[in-house]
Amino acid sequence: KAPFTIAAHQLFVTASIGISLYPGDALSAEQLLRNADSALFKAKSEGRDCYALYTEELTAHAQQRVQ
């Protein structure tokens, strides 16, 4: 991945993405966003420039952390 050069500074851009799909993962926009956020947390925990799909296991894991 090539860096961008701005004002003699090299910038590296990466993205991590959490994905939640309608209607399989949730029916409301709010729940889709919560699920995508859970998937994003998983993607970031795996390193930079990653993506993760939401699974029900992510919600179960988050609930266990809270308890």
JSON list of N, CA and C in Angstrom, two decimals:
[
{"chain": "A", "resi": 1, "resn": "LYS", "atom": "N", "xyz": [0.84, -1.18, 0.00]},
{"chain": "A", "resi": 1, "resn": "LYS", "atom": "CA", "xyz": [0.00, 0.00, 0.00]},
{"chain": "A", "resi": 1, "resn": "LYS", "atom": "C", "xyz": [0.88, 1.24, 0.00]},
{"chain": "A", "resi": 2, "resn": "ALA", "atom": "N", "xyz": [0.78, 1.97, -1.04]},
{"chain": "A", "resi": 2, "resn": "ALA", "atom": "CA", "xyz": [1.63, 3.15, -1.22]},
{"chain": "A", "resi": 2, "resn": "ALA", "atom": "C", "xyz": [1.17, 4.29, -0.32]},
{"chain": "A", "resi": 3, "resn": "PRO", "atom": "N", "xyz": [2.13, 5.00, 0.27]},
{"chain": "A", "resi": 3, "resn": "PRO", "atom": "CA", "xyz": [1.77, 6.14, 1.12]},
{"chain": "A", "resi": 3, "resn": "PRO", "atom": "C", "xyz": [1.40, 7.36, 0.27]},
{"chain": "A", "resi": 4, "resn": "PHE", "atom": "N", "xyz": [0.67, 8.28, 0.89]},
{"chain": "A", "resi": 4, "resn": "PHE", "atom": "CA", "xyz": [0.40, 9.58, 0.29]},
{"chain": "A", "resi": 4, "resn": "PHE", "atom": "C", "xyz": [1.48, 10.53, 0.80]},
{"chain": "A", "resi": 5, "resn": "THR", "atom": "N", "xyz": [1.92, 11.44, -0.05]},
{"chain": "A", "resi": 5, "resn": "THR", "atom": "CA", "xyz": [2.88, 12.45, 0.38]},
{"chain": "A", "resi": 5, "resn": "THR", "atom": "C", "xyz": [2.19, 13.80, 0.38]},
{"chain": "A", "resi": 6, "resn": "ILE", "atom": "N", "xyz": [2.17, 14.43, 1.55]},
{"chain": "A", "resi": 6, "resn": "ILE", "atom": "CA", "xyz": [1.57, 15.75, 1.70]},
{"chain": "A", "resi": 6, "resn": "ILE", "atom": "C", "xyz": [2.55, 16.61, 2.49]},
{"chain": "A", "resi": 7, "resn": "ALA", "atom": "N", "xyz": [2.94, 17.73, 1.91]},
{"chain": "A", "resi": 7, "resn": "ALA", "atom": "CA", "xyz": [3.87, 18.66, 2.55]},
{"chain": "A", "resi": 7, "resn": "ALA", "atom": "C", "xyz": [5.11, 17.93, 3.07]},
{"chain": "A", "resi": 8, "resn": "ALA", "atom": "N", "xyz": [5.68, 17.09, 2.23]},
{"chain": "A", "resi": 8, "resn": "ALA", "atom": "CA", "xyz": [6.90, 16.34, 2.51]},
{"chain": "A", "resi": 8, "resn": "ALA", "atom": "C", "xyz": [6.74, 15.31, 3.63]},
{"chain": "A", "resi": 9, "resn": "HIS", "atom": "N", "xyz": [5.51, 14.98, 3.99]},
{"chain": "A", "resi": 9, "resn": "HIS", "atom": "CA", "xyz": [5.24, 13.94, 4.99]},
{"chain": "A", "resi": 9, "resn": "HIS", "atom": "C", "xyz": [4.56, 12.76, 4.31]},
{"chain": "A", "resi": 10, "resn": "GLN", "atom": "N", "xyz": [5.03, 11.56, 4.62]},
{"chain": "A", "resi": 10, "resn": "GLN", "atom": "CA", "xyz": [4.40, 10.36, 4.09]},
{"chain": "A", "resi": 10, "resn": "GLN", "atom": "C", "xyz": [3.29, 9.91, 5.03]},
{"chain": "A", "resi": 11, "resn": "LEU", "atom": "N", "xyz": [2.11, 9.71, 4.47]},
{"chain": "A", "resi": 11, "resn": "LEU", "atom": "CA", "xyz": [0.95, 9.28, 5.25]},
{"chain": "A", "resi": 11, "resn": "LEU", "atom": "C", "xyz": [0.49, 7.92, 4.75]},
{"chain": "A", "resi": 12, "resn": "PHE", "atom": "N", "xyz": [0.28, 7.01, 5.67]},
{"chain": "A", "resi": 12, "resn": "PHE", "atom": "CA", "xyz": [-0.23, 5.68, 5.35]},
{"chain": "A", "resi": 12, "resn": "PHE", "atom": "C", "xyz": [-1.68, 5.60, 5.84]},
{"chain": "A", "resi": 13, "resn": "VAL", "atom": "N", "xyz": [-2.57, 5.17, 4.96]},
{"chain": "A", "resi": 13, "resn": "VAL", "atom": "CA", "xyz": [-3.98, 5.10, 5.30]},
{"chain": "A", "resi": 13, "resn": "VAL", "atom": "C", "xyz": [-4.42, 3.64, 5.32]},
{"chain": "A", "resi": 14, "resn": "THR", "atom": "N", "xyz": [-5.06, 3.23, 6.41]},
{"chain": "A", "resi": 14, "resn": "THR", "atom": "CA", "xyz": [-5.64, 1.90, 6.50]},
{"chain": "A", "resi": 14, "resn": "THR", "atom": "C", "xyz": [-7.08, 2.04, 6.98]},
{"chain": "A", "resi": 15, "resn": "ALA", "atom": "N", "xyz": [-7.84, 0.98, 6.84]},
{"chain": "A", "resi": 15, "resn": "ALA", "atom": "CA", "xyz": [-9.23, 0.99, 7.30]},
{"chain": "A", "resi": 15, "resn": "ALA", "atom": "C", "xyz": [-9.58, -0.34, 7.93]},
{"chain": "A", "resi": 16, "resn": "SER", "atom": "N", "xyz": [-10.33, -0.26, 9.00]},
{"chain": "A", "resi": 16, "resn": "SER", "atom": "CA", "xyz": [-10.91, -1.45, 9.63]},
{"chain": "A", "resi": 16, "resn": "SER", "atom": "C", "xyz": [-12.42, -1.30, 9.53]},
{"chain": "A", "resi": 17, "resn": "ILE", "atom": "N", "xyz": [-13.10, -2.38, 9.17]},
{"chain": "A", "resi": 17, "resn": "ILE", "atom": "CA", "xyz": [-14.53, -2.31, 8.90]},
{"chain": "A", "resi": 17, "resn": "ILE", "atom": "C", "xyz": [-15.26, -3.42, 9.63]},
{"chain": "A", "resi": 18, "resn": "GLY", "atom": "N", "xyz": [-16.39, -3.08, 10.25]},
{"chain": "A", "resi": 18, "resn": "GLY", "atom": "CA", "xyz": [-17.29, -4.06, 10.84]},
{"chain": "A", "resi": 18, "resn": "GLY", "atom": "C", "xyz": [-18.55, -4.11, 10.00]},
{"chain": "A", "resi": 19, "resn": "ILE", "atom": "N", "xyz": [-18.99, -5.31, 9.65]},
{"chain": "A", "resi": 19, "resn": "ILE", "atom": "CA", "xyz": [-20.11, -5.48, 8.73]},
{"chain": "A", "resi": 19, "resn": "ILE", "atom": "C", "xyz": [-21.25, -6.24, 9.40]},
{"chain": "A", "resi": 20, "resn": "SER", "atom": "N", "xyz": [-22.44, -5.67, 9.31]},
{"chain": "A", "resi": 20, "resn": "SER", "atom": "CA", "xyz": [-23.67, -6.31, 9.77]},
{"chain": "A", "resi": 20, "resn": "SER", "atom": "C", "xyz": [-24.68, -6.19, 8.63]},
{"chain": "A", "resi": 21, "resn": "LEU", "atom": "N", "xyz": [-25.33, -7.30, 8.28]},
{"chain": "A", "resi": 21, "resn": "LEU", "atom": "CA", "xyz": [-26.20, -7.33, 7.11]},
{"chain": "A", "resi": 21, "resn": "LEU", "atom": "C", "xyz": [-27.68, -7.38, 7.48]},
{"chain": "A", "resi": 22, "resn": "TYR", "atom": "N", "xyz": [-28.49, -6.65, 6.73]},
{"chain": "A", "resi": 22, "resn": "TYR", "atom": "CA", "xyz": [-29.94, -6.64, 6.87]},
{"chain": "A", "resi": 22, "resn": "TYR", "atom": "C", "xyz": [-30.53, -7.63, 5.88]},
{"chain": "A", "resi": 23, "resn": "PRO", "atom": "N", "xyz": [-31.49, -8.40, 6.23]},
{"chain": "A", "resi": 23, "resn": "PRO", "atom": "CA", "xyz": [-32.19, -8.54, 7.50]},
{"chain": "A", "resi": 23, "resn": "PRO", "atom": "C", "xyz": [-31.65, -9.67, 8.37]},
{"chain": "A", "resi": 24, "resn": "GLY", "atom": "N", "xyz": [-30.62, -10.35, 7.89]},
{"chain": "A", "resi": 24, "resn": "GLY", "atom": "CA", "xyz": [-30.13, -11.53, 8.61]},
{"chain": "A", "resi": 24, "resn": "GLY", "atom": "C", "xyz": [-29.58, -11.25, 9.99]},
{"chain": "A", "resi": 25, "resn": "ASP", "atom": "N", "xyz": [-28.92, -10.11, 10.18]},
{"chain": "A", "resi": 25, "resn": "ASP", "atom": "CA", "xyz": [-28.29, -9.81, 11.46]},
{"chain": "A", "resi": 25, "resn": "ASP", "atom": "C", "xyz": [-29.17, -8.97, 12.38]},
{"chain": "A", "resi": 26, "resn": "ALA", "atom": "N", "xyz": [-30.06, -8.17, 11.80]},
{"chain": "A", "resi": 26, "resn": "ALA", "atom": "CA", "xyz": [-30.95, -7.31, 12.60]},
{"chain": "A", "resi": 26, "resn": "ALA", "atom": "C", "xyz": [-32.00, -6.70, 11.68]},
{"chain": "A", "resi": 27, "resn": "LEU", "atom": "N", "xyz": [-33.11, -6.27, 12.30]},
{"chain": "A", "resi": 27, "resn": "LEU", "atom": "CA", "xyz": [-34.18, -5.65, 11.53]},
{"chain": "A", "resi": 27, "resn": "LEU", "atom": "C", "xyz": [-34.22, -4.13, 11.69]},
{"chain": "A", "resi": 28, "resn": "SER", "atom": "N", "xyz": [-33.63, -3.61, 12.76]},
{"chain": "A", "resi": 28, "resn": "SER", "atom": "CA", "xyz": [-33.64, -2.16, 12.97]},
{"chain": "A", "resi": 28, "resn": "SER", "atom": "C", "xyz": [-32.27, -1.56, 12.65]},
{"chain": "A", "resi": 29, "resn": "ALA", "atom": "N", "xyz": [-32.29, -0.29, 12.29]},
{"chain": "A", "resi": 29, "resn": "ALA", "atom": "CA", "xyz": [-31.04, 0.41, 12.00]},
{"chain": "A", "resi": 29, "resn": "ALA", "atom": "C", "xyz": [-30.15, 0.47, 13.24]},
{"chain": "A", "resi": 30, "resn": "GLU", "atom": "N", "xyz": [-30.77, 0.68, 14.39]},
{"chain": "A", "resi": 30, "resn": "GLU", "atom": "CA", "xyz": [-30.00, 0.78, 15.64]},
{"chain": "A", "resi": 30, "resn": "GLU", "atom": "C", "xyz": [-29.26, -0.52, 15.93]},
{"chain": "A", "resi": 31, "resn": "GLN", "atom": "N", "xyz": [-29.96, -1.65, 15.77]},
{"chain": "A", "resi": 31, "resn": "GLN", "atom": "CA", "xyz": [-29.32, -2.94, 16.05]},
{"chain": "A", "resi": 31, "resn": "GLN", "atom": "C", "xyz": [-28.26, -3.26, 15.01]},
{"chain": "A", "resi": 32, "resn": "LEU", "atom": "N", "xyz": [-28.51, -2.88, 13.75]},
{"chain": "A", "resi": 32, "resn": "LEU", "atom": "CA", "xyz": [-27.49, -3.09, 12.71]},
{"chain": "A", "resi": 32, "resn": "LEU", "atom": "C", "xyz": [-26.21, -2.34, 13.06]},
{"chain": "A", "resi": 33, "resn": "LEU", "atom": "N", "xyz": [-26.36, -1.11, 13.55]},
{"chain": "A", "resi": 33, "resn": "LEU", "atom": "CA", "xyz": [-25.18, -0.32, 13.93]},
{"chain": "A", "resi": 33, "resn": "LEU", "atom": "C", "xyz": [-24.46, -0.93, 15.12]},
{"chain": "A", "resi": 34, "resn": "ARG", "atom": "N", "xyz": [-25.22, -1.40, 16.12]},
{"chain": "A", "resi": 34, "resn": "ARG", "atom": "CA", "xyz": [-24.58, -2.05, 17.27]},
{"chain": "A", "resi": 34, "resn": "ARG", "atom": "C", "xyz": [-23.83, -3.30, 16.84]},
{"chain": "A", "resi": 35, "resn": "ASN", "atom": "N", "xyz": [-24.45, -4.09, 15.96]},
{"chain": "A", "resi": 35, "resn": "ASN", "atom": "CA", "xyz": [-23.80, -5.30, 15.49]},
{"chain": "A", "resi": 35, "resn": "ASN", "atom": "C", "xyz": [-22.55, -4.98, 14.66]},
{"chain": "A", "resi": 36, "resn": "ALA", "atom": "N", "xyz": [-22.64, -3.96, 13.81]},
{"chain": "A", "resi": 36, "resn": "ALA", "atom": "CA", "xyz": [-21.48, -3.56, 13.02]},
{"chain": "A", "resi": 36, "resn": "ALA", "atom": "C", "xyz": [-20.36, -3.07, 13.93]},
{"chain": "A", "resi": 37, "resn": "ASP", "atom": "N", "xyz": [-20.72, -2.38, 15.01]},
{"chain": "A", "resi": 37, "resn": "ASP", "atom": "CA", "xyz": [-19.71, -1.92, 15.97]},
{"chain": "A", "resi": 37, "resn": "ASP", "atom": "C", "xyz": [-19.03, -3.11, 16.65]},
{"chain": "A", "resi": 38, "resn": "SER", "atom": "N", "xyz": [-19.80, -4.14, 16.98]},
{"chain": "A", "resi": 38, "resn": "SER", "atom": "CA", "xyz": [-19.20, -5.36, 17.56]},
{"chain": "A", "resi": 38, "resn": "SER", "atom": "C", "xyz": [-18.22, -6.00, 16.58]},
{"chain": "A", "resi": 39, "resn": "ALA", "atom": "N", "xyz": [-18.62, -6.04, 15.31]},
{"chain": "A", "resi": 39, "resn": "ALA", "atom": "CA", "xyz": [-17.75, -6.61, 14.29]},
{"chain": "A", "resi": 39, "resn": "ALA", "atom": "C", "xyz": [-16.51, -5.74, 14.09]},
{"chain": "A", "resi": 40, "resn": "LEU", "atom": "N", "xyz": [-16.66, -4.43, 14.18]},
{"chain": "A", "resi": 40, "resn": "LEU", "atom": "CA", "xyz": [-15.52, -3.52, 14.07]},
{"chain": "A", "resi": 40, "resn": "LEU", "atom": "C", "xyz": [-14.53, -3.76, 15.20]},
{"chain": "A", "resi": 41, "resn": "PHE", "atom": "N", "xyz": [-15.02, -3.94, 16.41]},
{"chain": "A", "resi": 41, "resn": "PHE", "atom": "CA", "xyz": [-14.16, -4.24, 17.56]},
{"chain": "A", "resi": 41, "resn": "PHE", "atom": "C", "xyz": [-13.34, -5.50, 17.29]},
{"chain": "A", "resi": 42, "resn": "LYS", "atom": "N", "xyz": [-13.98, -6.52, 16.72]},
{"chain": "A", "resi": 42, "resn": "LYS", "atom": "CA", "xyz": [-13.28, -7.76, 16.38]},
{"chain": "A", "resi": 42, "resn": "LYS", "atom": "C", "xyz": [-12.22, -7.50, 15.31]},
{"chain": "A", "resi": 43, "resn": "ALA", "atom": "N", "xyz": [-12.59, -6.74, 14.28]},
{"chain": "A", "resi": 43, "resn": "ALA", "atom": "CA", "xyz": [-11.64, -6.44, 13.20]},
{"chain": "A", "resi": 43, "resn": "ALA", "atom": "C", "xyz": [-10.41, -5.71, 13.75]},
{"chain": "A", "resi": 44, "resn": "LYS", "atom": "N", "xyz": [-10.63, -4.73, 14.60]},
{"chain": "A", "resi": 44, "resn": "LYS", "atom": "CA", "xyz": [-9.50, -3.97, 15.16]},
{"chain": "A", "resi": 44, "resn": "LYS", "atom": "C", "xyz": [-8.63, -4.84, 16.06]},
{"chain": "A", "resi": 45, "resn": "SER", "atom": "N", "xyz": [-9.24, -5.81, 16.73]},
{"chain": "A", "resi": 45, "resn": "SER", "atom": "CA", "xyz": [-8.44, -6.68, 17.60]},
{"chain": "A", "resi": 45, "resn": "SER", "atom": "C", "xyz": [-7.55, -7.62, 16.80]},
{"chain": "A", "resi": 46, "resn": "GLU", "atom": "N", "xyz": [-7.86, -7.79, 15.53]},
{"chain": "A", "resi": 46, "resn": "GLU", "atom": "CA", "xyz": [-7.06, -8.67, 14.67]},
{"chain": "A", "resi": 46, "resn": "GLU", "atom": "C", "xyz": [-5.94, -7.93, 13.95]},
{"chain": "A", "resi": 47, "resn": "GLY", "atom": "N", "xyz": [-5.89, -6.62, 14.10]},
{"chain": "A", "resi": 47, "resn": "GLY", "atom": "CA", "xyz": [-4.82, -5.84, 13.48]},
{"chain": "A", "resi": 47, "resn": "GLY", "atom": "C", "xyz": [-5.37, -4.76, 12.58]},
{"chain": "A", "resi": 48, "resn": "ARG", "atom": "N", "xyz": [-4.48, -4.09, 11.92]},
{"chain": "A", "resi": 48, "resn": "ARG", "atom": "CA", "xyz": [-4.88, -2.99, 11.04]},
{"chain": "A", "resi": 48, "resn": "ARG", "atom": "C", "xyz": [-5.32, -3.51, 9.69]},
{"chain": "A", "resi": 49, "resn": "ASP", "atom": "N", "xyz": [-6.14, -2.69, 9.04]},
{"chain": "A", "resi": 49, "resn": "ASP", "atom": "CA", "xyz": [-6.54, -2.95, 7.66]},
{"chain": "A", "resi": 49, "resn": "ASP", "atom": "C", "xyz": [-7.29, -4.28, 7.53]},
{"chain": "A", "resi": 50, "resn": "CYS", "atom": "N", "xyz": [-8.24, -4.52, 8.46]},
{"chain": "A", "resi": 50, "resn": "CYS", "atom": "CA", "xyz": [-9.00, -5.77, 8.48]},
{"chain": "A", "resi": 50, "resn": "CYS", "atom": "C", "xyz": [-10.49, -5.47, 8.40]},
{"chain": "A", "resi": 51, "resn": "TYR", "atom": "N", "xyz": [-11.26, -6.52, 8.14]},
{"chain": "A", "resi": 51, "resn": "TYR", "atom": "CA", "xyz": [-12.70, -6.42, 8.24]},
{"chain": "A", "resi": 51, "resn": "TYR", "atom": "C", "xyz": [-13.21, -7.65, 8.98]},
{"chain": "A", "resi": 52, "resn": "ALA", "atom": "N", "xyz": [-14.41, -7.53, 9.53]},
{"chain": "A", "resi": 52, "resn": "ALA", "atom": "CA", "xyz": [-15.03, -8.67, 10.21]},
{"chain": "A", "resi": 52, "resn": "ALA", "atom": "C", "xyz": [-16.53, -8.60, 9.98]},
{"chain": "A", "resi": 53, "resn": "LEU", "atom": "N", "xyz": [-17.12, -9.76, 9.79]},
{"chain": "A", "resi": 53, "resn": "LEU", "atom": "CA", "xyz": [-18.57, -9.88, 9.67]},
{"chain": "A", "resi": 53, "resn": "LEU", "atom": "C", "xyz": [-19.16, -10.16, 11.05]},
{"chain": "A", "resi": 54, "resn": "TYR", "atom": "N", "xyz": [-20.33, -9.59, 11.31]},
{"chain": "A", "resi": 54, "resn": "TYR", "atom": "CA", "xyz": [-21.01, -9.83, 12.57]},
{"chain": "A", "resi": 54, "resn": "TYR", "atom": "C", "xyz": [-21.47, -11.28, 12.66]},
{"chain": "A", "resi": 55, "resn": "THR", "atom": "N", "xyz": [-21.32, -11.87, 13.84]},
{"chain": "A", "resi": 55, "resn": "THR", "atom": "CA", "xyz": [-21.90, -13.17, 14.16]},
{"chain": "A", "resi": 55, "resn": "THR", "atom": "C", "xyz": [-22.53, -13.06, 15.54]},
{"chain": "A", "resi": 56, "resn": "GLU", "atom": "N", "xyz": [-23.48, -13.92, 15.84]},
{"chain": "A", "resi": 56, "resn": "GLU", "atom": "CA", "xyz": [-24.12, -13.90, 17.16]},
{"chain": "A", "resi": 56, "resn": "GLU", "atom": "C", "xyz": [-23.11, -14.19, 18.26]},
{"chain": "A", "resi": 57, "resn": "GLU", "atom": "N", "xyz": [-22.04, -14.89, 17.94]},
{"chain": "A", "resi": 57, "resn": "GLU", "atom": "CA", "xyz": [-20.99, -15.15, 18.93]},
{"chain": "A", "resi": 57, "resn": "GLU", "atom": "C", "xyz": [-20.38, -13.86, 19.46]},
{"chain": "A", "resi": 58, "resn": "LEU", "atom": "N", "xyz": [-20.32, -12.83, 18.62]},
{"chain": "A", "resi": 58, "resn": "LEU", "atom": "CA", "xyz": [-19.77, -11.54, 19.06]},
{"chain": "A", "resi": 58, "resn": "LEU", "atom": "C", "xyz": [-20.63, -10.93, 20.16]},
{"chain": "A", "resi": 59, "resn": "THR", "atom": "N", "xyz": [-21.95, -11.02, 20.02]},
{"chain": "A", "resi": 59, "resn": "THR", "atom": "CA", "xyz": [-22.84, -10.50, 21.05]},
{"chain": "A", "resi": 59, "resn": "THR", "atom": "C", "xyz": [-22.71, -11.30, 22.33]},
{"chain": "A", "resi": 60, "resn": "ALA", "atom": "N", "xyz": [-22.65, -12.62, 22.21]},
{"chain": "A", "resi": 60, "resn": "ALA", "atom": "CA", "xyz": [-22.50, -13.48, 23.38]},
{"chain": "A", "resi": 60, "resn": "ALA", "atom": "C", "xyz": [-21.19, -13.18, 24.10]},
{"chain": "A", "resi": 61, "resn": "HIS", "atom": "N", "xyz": [-20.13, -12.98, 23.34]},
{"chain": "A", "resi": 61, "resn": "HIS", "atom": "CA", "xyz": [-18.82, -12.67, 23.93]},
{"chain": "A", "resi": 61, "resn": "HIS", "atom": "C", "xyz": [-18.86, -11.32, 24.65]},
{"chain": "A", "resi": 62, "resn": "ALA", "atom": "N", "xyz": [-19.51, -10.33, 24.05]},
{"chain": "A", "resi": 62, "resn": "ALA", "atom": "CA", "xyz": [-19.62, -9.01, 24.67]},
{"chain": "A", "resi": 62, "resn": "ALA", "atom": "C", "xyz": [-20.43, -9.08, 25.96]},
{"chain": "A", "resi": 63, "resn": "GLN", "atom": "N", "xyz": [-21.49, -9.87, 25.96]},
{"chain": "A", "resi": 63, "resn": "GLN", "atom": "CA", "xyz": [-22.31, -10.02, 27.17]},
{"chain": "A", "resi": 63, "resn": "GLN", "atom": "C", "xyz": [-21.51, -10.69, 28.28]},
{"chain": "A", "resi": 64, "resn": "GLN", "atom": "N", "xyz": [-20.66, -11.64, 27.94]},
{"chain": "A", "resi": 64, "resn": "GLN", "atom": "CA", "xyz": [-19.82, -12.30, 28.95]},
{"chain": "A", "resi": 64, "resn": "GLN", "atom": "C", "xyz": [-18.82, -11.32, 29.55]},
{"chain": "A", "resi": 65, "resn": "ARG", "atom": "N", "xyz": [-18.28, -10.41, 28.73]},
{"chain": "A", "resi": 65, "resn": "ARG", "atom": "CA", "xyz": [-17.33, -9.42, 29.24]},
{"chain": "A", "resi": 65, "resn": "ARG", "atom": "C", "xyz": [-18.00, -8.48, 30.23]},
{"chain": "A", "resi": 66, "resn": "VAL", "atom": "N", "xyz": [-19.27, -8.14, 29.98]},
{"chain": "A", "resi": 66, "resn": "VAL", "atom": "CA", "xyz": [-20.00, -7.22, 30.85]},
{"chain": "A", "resi": 66, "resn": "VAL", "atom": "C", "xyz": [-20.31, -7.87, 32.19]},
{"chain": "A", "resi": 67, "resn": "GLN", "atom": "N", "xyz": [-20.60, -9.16, 32.18]},
{"chain": "A", "resi": 67, "resn": "GLN", "atom": "CA", "xyz": [-20.97, -9.86, 33.42]},
{"chain": "A", "resi": 67, "resn": "GLN", "atom": "C", "xyz": [-19.76, -10.13, 34.21]}
]
